[in-house]
Structures are given as C-alpha cells and as structure tokens.
Short mmCIF file of C-alpha atoms in Angstrom, two decimals:
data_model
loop_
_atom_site.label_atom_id
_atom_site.label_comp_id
_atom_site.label_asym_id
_atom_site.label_seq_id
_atom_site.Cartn_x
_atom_site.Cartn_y
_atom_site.Cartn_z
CA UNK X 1 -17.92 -19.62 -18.78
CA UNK X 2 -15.55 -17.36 -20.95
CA UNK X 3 -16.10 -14.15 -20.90
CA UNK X 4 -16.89 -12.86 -24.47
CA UNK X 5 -15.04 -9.33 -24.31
CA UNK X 6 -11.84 -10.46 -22.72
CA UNK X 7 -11.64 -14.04 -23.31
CA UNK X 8 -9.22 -15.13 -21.32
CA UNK X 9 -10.57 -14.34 -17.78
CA UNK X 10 -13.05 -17.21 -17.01
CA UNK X 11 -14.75 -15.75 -14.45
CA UNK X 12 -14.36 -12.05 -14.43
CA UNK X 13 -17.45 -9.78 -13.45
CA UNK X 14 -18.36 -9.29 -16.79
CA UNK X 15 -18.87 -13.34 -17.00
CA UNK X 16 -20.79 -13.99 -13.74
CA UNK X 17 -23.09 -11.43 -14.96
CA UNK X 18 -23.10 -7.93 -14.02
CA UNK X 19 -22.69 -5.39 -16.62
CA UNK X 20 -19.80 -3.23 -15.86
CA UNK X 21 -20.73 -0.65 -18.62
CA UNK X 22 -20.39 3.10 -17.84
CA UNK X 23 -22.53 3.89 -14.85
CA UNK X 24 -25.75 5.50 -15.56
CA UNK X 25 -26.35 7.62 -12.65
CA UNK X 26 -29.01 4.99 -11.53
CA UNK X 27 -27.06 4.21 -8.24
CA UNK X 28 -28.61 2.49 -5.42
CA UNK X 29 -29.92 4.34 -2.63
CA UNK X 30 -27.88 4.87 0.27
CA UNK X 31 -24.37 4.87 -1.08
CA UNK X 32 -23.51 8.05 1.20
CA UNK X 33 -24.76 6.22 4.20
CA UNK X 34 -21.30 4.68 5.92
CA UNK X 35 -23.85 1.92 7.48
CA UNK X 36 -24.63 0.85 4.08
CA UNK X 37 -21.38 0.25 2.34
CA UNK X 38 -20.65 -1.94 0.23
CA UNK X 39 -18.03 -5.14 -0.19
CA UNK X 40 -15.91 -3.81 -3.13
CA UNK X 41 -15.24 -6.77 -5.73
CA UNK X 42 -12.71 -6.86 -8.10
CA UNK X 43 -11.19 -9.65 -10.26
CA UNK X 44 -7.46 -10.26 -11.34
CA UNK X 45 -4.67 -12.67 -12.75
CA UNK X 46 -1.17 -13.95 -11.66
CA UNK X 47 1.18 -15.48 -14.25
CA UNK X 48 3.38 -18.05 -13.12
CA UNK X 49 5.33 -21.15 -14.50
CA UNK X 50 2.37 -23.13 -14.19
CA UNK X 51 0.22 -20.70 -15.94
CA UNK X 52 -2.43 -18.01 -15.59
CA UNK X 53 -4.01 -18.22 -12.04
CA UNK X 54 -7.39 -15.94 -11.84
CA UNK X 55 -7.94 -14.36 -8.62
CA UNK X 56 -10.78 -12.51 -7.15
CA UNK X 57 -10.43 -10.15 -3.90
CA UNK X 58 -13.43 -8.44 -1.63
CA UNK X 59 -12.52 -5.47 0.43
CA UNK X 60 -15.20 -5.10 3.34
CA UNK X 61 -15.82 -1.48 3.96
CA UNK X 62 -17.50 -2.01 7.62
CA UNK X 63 -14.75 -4.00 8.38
CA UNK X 64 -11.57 -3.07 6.59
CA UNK X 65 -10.46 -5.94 6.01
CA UNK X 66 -10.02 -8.58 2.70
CA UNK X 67 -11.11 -11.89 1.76
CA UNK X 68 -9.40 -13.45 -0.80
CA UNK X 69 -9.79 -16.68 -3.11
CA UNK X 70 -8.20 -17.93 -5.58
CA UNK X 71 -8.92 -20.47 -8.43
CA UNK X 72 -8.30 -24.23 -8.11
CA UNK X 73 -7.92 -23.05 -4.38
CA UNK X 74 -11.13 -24.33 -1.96
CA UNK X 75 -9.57 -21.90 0.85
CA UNK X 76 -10.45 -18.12 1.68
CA UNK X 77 -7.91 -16.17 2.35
CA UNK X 78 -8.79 -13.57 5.33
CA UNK X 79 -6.60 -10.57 5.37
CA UNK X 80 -6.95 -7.86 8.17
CA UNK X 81 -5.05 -4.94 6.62
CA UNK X 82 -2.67 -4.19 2.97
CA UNK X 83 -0.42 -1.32 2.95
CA UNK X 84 0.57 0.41 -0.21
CA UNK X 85 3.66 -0.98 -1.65
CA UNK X 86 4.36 3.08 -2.56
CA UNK X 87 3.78 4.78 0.60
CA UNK X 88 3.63 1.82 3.53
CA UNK X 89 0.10 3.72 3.93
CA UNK X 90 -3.04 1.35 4.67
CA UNK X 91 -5.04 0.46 1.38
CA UNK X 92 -9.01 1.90 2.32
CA UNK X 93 -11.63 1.84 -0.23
CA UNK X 94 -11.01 5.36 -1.31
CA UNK X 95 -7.56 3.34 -2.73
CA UNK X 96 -9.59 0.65 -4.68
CA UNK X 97 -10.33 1.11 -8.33
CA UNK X 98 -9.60 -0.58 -11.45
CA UNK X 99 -6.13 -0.35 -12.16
CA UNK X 100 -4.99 0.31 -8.75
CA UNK X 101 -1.80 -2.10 -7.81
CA UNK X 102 -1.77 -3.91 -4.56
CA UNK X 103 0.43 -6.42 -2.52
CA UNK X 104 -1.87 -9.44 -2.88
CA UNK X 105 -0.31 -12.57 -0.87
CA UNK X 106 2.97 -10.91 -1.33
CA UNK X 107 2.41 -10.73 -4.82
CA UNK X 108 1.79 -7.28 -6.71
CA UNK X 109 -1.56 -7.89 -8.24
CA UNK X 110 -3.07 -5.19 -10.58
CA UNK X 111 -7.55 -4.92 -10.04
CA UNK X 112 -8.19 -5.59 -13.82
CA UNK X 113 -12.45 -5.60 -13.15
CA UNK X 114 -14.94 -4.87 -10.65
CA UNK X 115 -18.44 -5.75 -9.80
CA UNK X 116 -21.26 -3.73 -11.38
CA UNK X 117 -22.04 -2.11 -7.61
CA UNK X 118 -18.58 -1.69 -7.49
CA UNK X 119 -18.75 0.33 -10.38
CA UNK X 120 -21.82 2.75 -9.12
CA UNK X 121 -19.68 3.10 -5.89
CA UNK X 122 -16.62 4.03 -7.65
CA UNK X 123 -19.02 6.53 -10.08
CA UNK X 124 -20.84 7.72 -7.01
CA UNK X 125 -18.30 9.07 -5.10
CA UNK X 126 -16.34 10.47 -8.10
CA UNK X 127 -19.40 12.35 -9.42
CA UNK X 128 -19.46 14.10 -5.65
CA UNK X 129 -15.67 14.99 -5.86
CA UNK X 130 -14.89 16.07 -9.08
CA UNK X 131 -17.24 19.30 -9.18
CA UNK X 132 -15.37 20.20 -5.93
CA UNK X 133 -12.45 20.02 -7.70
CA UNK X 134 -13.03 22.24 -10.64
CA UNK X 135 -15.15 24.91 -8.40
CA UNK X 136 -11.79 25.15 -6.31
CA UNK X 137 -9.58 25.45 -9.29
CA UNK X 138 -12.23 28.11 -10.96
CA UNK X 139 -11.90 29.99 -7.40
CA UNK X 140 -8.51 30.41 -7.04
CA UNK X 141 -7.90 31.59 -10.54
CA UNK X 142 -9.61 34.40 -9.70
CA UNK X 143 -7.11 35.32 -7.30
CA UNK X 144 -3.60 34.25 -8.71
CA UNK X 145 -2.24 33.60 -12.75
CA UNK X 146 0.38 31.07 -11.86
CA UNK X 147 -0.40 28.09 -13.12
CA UNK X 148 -1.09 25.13 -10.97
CA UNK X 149 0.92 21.93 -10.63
CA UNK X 150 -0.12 19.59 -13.09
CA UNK X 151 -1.49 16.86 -10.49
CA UNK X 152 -3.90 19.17 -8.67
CA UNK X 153 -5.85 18.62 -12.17
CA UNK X 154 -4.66 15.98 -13.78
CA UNK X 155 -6.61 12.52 -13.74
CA UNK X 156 -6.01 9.40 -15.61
CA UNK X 157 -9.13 9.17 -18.27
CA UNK X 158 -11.36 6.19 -16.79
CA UNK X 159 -11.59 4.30 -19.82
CA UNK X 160 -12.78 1.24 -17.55
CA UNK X 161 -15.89 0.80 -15.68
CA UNK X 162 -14.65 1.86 -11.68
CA UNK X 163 -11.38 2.80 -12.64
CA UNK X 164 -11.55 6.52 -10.81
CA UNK X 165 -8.89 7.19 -8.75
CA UNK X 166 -10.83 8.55 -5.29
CA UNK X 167 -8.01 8.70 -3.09
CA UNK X 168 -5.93 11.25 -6.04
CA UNK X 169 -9.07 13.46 -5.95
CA UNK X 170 -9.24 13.64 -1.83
CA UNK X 171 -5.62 14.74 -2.39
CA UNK X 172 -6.10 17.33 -4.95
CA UNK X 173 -9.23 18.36 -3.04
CA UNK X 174 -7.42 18.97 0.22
CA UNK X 175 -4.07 20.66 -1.38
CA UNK X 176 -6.69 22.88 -3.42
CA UNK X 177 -8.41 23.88 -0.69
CA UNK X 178 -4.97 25.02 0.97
CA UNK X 179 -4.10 27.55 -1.71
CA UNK X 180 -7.76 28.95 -1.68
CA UNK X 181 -7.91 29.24 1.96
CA UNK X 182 -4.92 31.94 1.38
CA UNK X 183 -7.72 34.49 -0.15
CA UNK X 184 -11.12 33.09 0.48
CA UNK X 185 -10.84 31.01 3.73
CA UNK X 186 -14.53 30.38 4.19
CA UNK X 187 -15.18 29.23 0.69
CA UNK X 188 -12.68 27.04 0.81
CA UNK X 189 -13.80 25.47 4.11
CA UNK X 190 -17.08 24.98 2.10
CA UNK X 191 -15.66 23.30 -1.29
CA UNK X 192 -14.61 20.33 0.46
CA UNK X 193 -14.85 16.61 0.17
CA UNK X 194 -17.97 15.20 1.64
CA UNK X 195 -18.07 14.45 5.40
CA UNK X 196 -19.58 10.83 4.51
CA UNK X 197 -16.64 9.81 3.27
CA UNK X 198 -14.86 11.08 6.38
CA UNK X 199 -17.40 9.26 8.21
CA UNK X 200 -16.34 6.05 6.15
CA UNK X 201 -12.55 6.90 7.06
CA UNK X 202 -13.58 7.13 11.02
CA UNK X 203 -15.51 3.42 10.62
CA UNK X 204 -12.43 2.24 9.45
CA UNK X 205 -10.67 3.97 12.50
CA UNK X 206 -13.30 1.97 15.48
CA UNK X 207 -13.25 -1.69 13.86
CA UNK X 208 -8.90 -1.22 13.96
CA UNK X 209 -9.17 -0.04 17.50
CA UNK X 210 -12.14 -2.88 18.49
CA UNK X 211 -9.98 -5.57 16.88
CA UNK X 212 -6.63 -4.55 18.87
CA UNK X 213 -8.83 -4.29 21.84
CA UNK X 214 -9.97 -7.98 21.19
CA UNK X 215 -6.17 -9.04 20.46
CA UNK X 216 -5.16 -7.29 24.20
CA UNK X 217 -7.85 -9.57 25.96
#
C-alpha cells in the first residue's frame, strides 16, 4: 500500500497506519518511567543501481541495541551498538529523530519517518527540555549583555512529526547551565534536564556492562 502523502515509500508509518501528525499532548502514560520505554521506529530508503530499497530500523531503549530489516530481505538484522559517523560517540535514543543521519549496515541512512509513539516520545521529552532552556537563557540575561553563541538557542524548526533534536537540547541545557552557575549556582543546579532521562542514559550503561559480562563467560 502506497502511501498517499509521499508516494513513493510503500510502507512508511504513515502507510501502515499511524498518524504521524503533530503530537497533541495526549501522550501515553508512563513515558518518564525508564521501565516503560519504548522501541523507537523509524522508516528510510537506500538508492542503489538496482533501485530504491525501503528500510525500516527499531532502536530498543531497554536494550540499546537495533534490529534492522530490510525489503525483499526475509532476515533481521540484529545490531548491538552504532556510533555517530561525526563524533565516534554511541547513537542512544536521545540521538534518534527524524532527520538524524546514521551508519546503517555501513551505509549512511537518513530517518525520513517515525512511528506515531515515536512521535509522542520525541514530543514528550522535547516539551520537558525546551522550557529549561529558555528559563536558563532568561536567567542569565539578567546577569550579563553579551550575547550568547548562536547554538545554545538555535534549533532546527521541526517541520516533521519527531524530528526534535533531544540530544542538541541536553547540550545546550548543560553548557547553559555552566554560564548560570557563574552567578546563580543553585538555580542553575535546579534548571536542569530531567533525571529520567539520566535514568534512561544509566539503563543503557547496565545492559552494555551485562552483555560484556556475558561475552567474558
């Protein structure tokens, strides 16, 4: 089944049937609880000689890990960890969003949709961060008149459904909170980004150390 607003992507999450509209707030329950995170589900496209191949990649928060498939392809490809092609840093979920680039099979593989929960997920998290951000930036212009660097503020305008950039607002968070700490240090410690998703970060942490426990025995 074609998917009537892009066309070409047979099976994009638009055509299987979740609506990947702007979020309405109405997120499920739970989506600050680490023990309830989602899989994060995105859909994408390789171009090759032989023509467009779709394919469609789940990121396992509990586990950190991938699974991906691939059309006209009956296998599942099980991936343990991706590191950014930028930094050599490991991908999380805080690095997943549409648009985001990623080495996929050791090719560079741009997430062009995402499931409908991946979109509340996405919305959830950025609707926690991004009054952190502007309270911080509000605080410390009461204290200094220099202007900020531009990427403490700036964000890309998330035209598509889960296409906020979580990981750049941790950054901006963090580096914000720096500068304030230099006049109000207890604010700052307060404006800060949400221990759940810390609590996410440390999951991440146990399953790496579990599995290279498991690979020493």
């Amino acid at each position: 089944q074609a998917c009537e607003r892009c066309g070409a992507f047979p099976r994009c999450s638009r055509a299987m049937g979740d609506s990947v509209g702007d979020a309405d707030g109405s997120q499920p329950a739970l989506l600050d609880n680490p023990q309830q995170a989602p899989t994060l589900e995105f859909d994408s496209w390789w171009e090759g000689r032989k023509g467009t191949r779709y394919v469609y990649i789940s990121y396992h928060i509990l586990e950190g890990s991938f699974s991906v498939t691939i059309d006209d392809d009956d296998s599942v490809y099980h991936i343990g960890t991706i590191r950014s092609h930028k930094t050599g840093d490991l991908i999380r979920c805080w690095d997943l969003f549409v648009g985001a680039e990623i080495d996929v099979l050791g090719r560079l593989t741009t997430l062009r949709h995402c499931s409908q929960m991946t979109t509340q997920w996405n919305h959830f998290w950025a609707k926690r961060l991004i009054p952190v951000r502007e309270r911080l930036v509000q605080e410390i212009y009461k204290y200094q008149t220099q202007k900020l660097d531009n990427w403490l503020t700036w964000h890309k305008p998330a035209k598509e459904a889960g296409a906020w950039n979580l990981r750049m607002l941790i950054k901006q968070i963090t580096s914000l909170q720096e500068i304030l700490a230099e006049y109000r240090p207890s604010l700052a410690a307060r404006l800060c980004v949400p221990p759940e998703m810390h609590d996410i970060e440390r999951l991440h942490f146990e399953q790496s150390t579990k599995a290279g426990e498991s690979t020493e025995r």
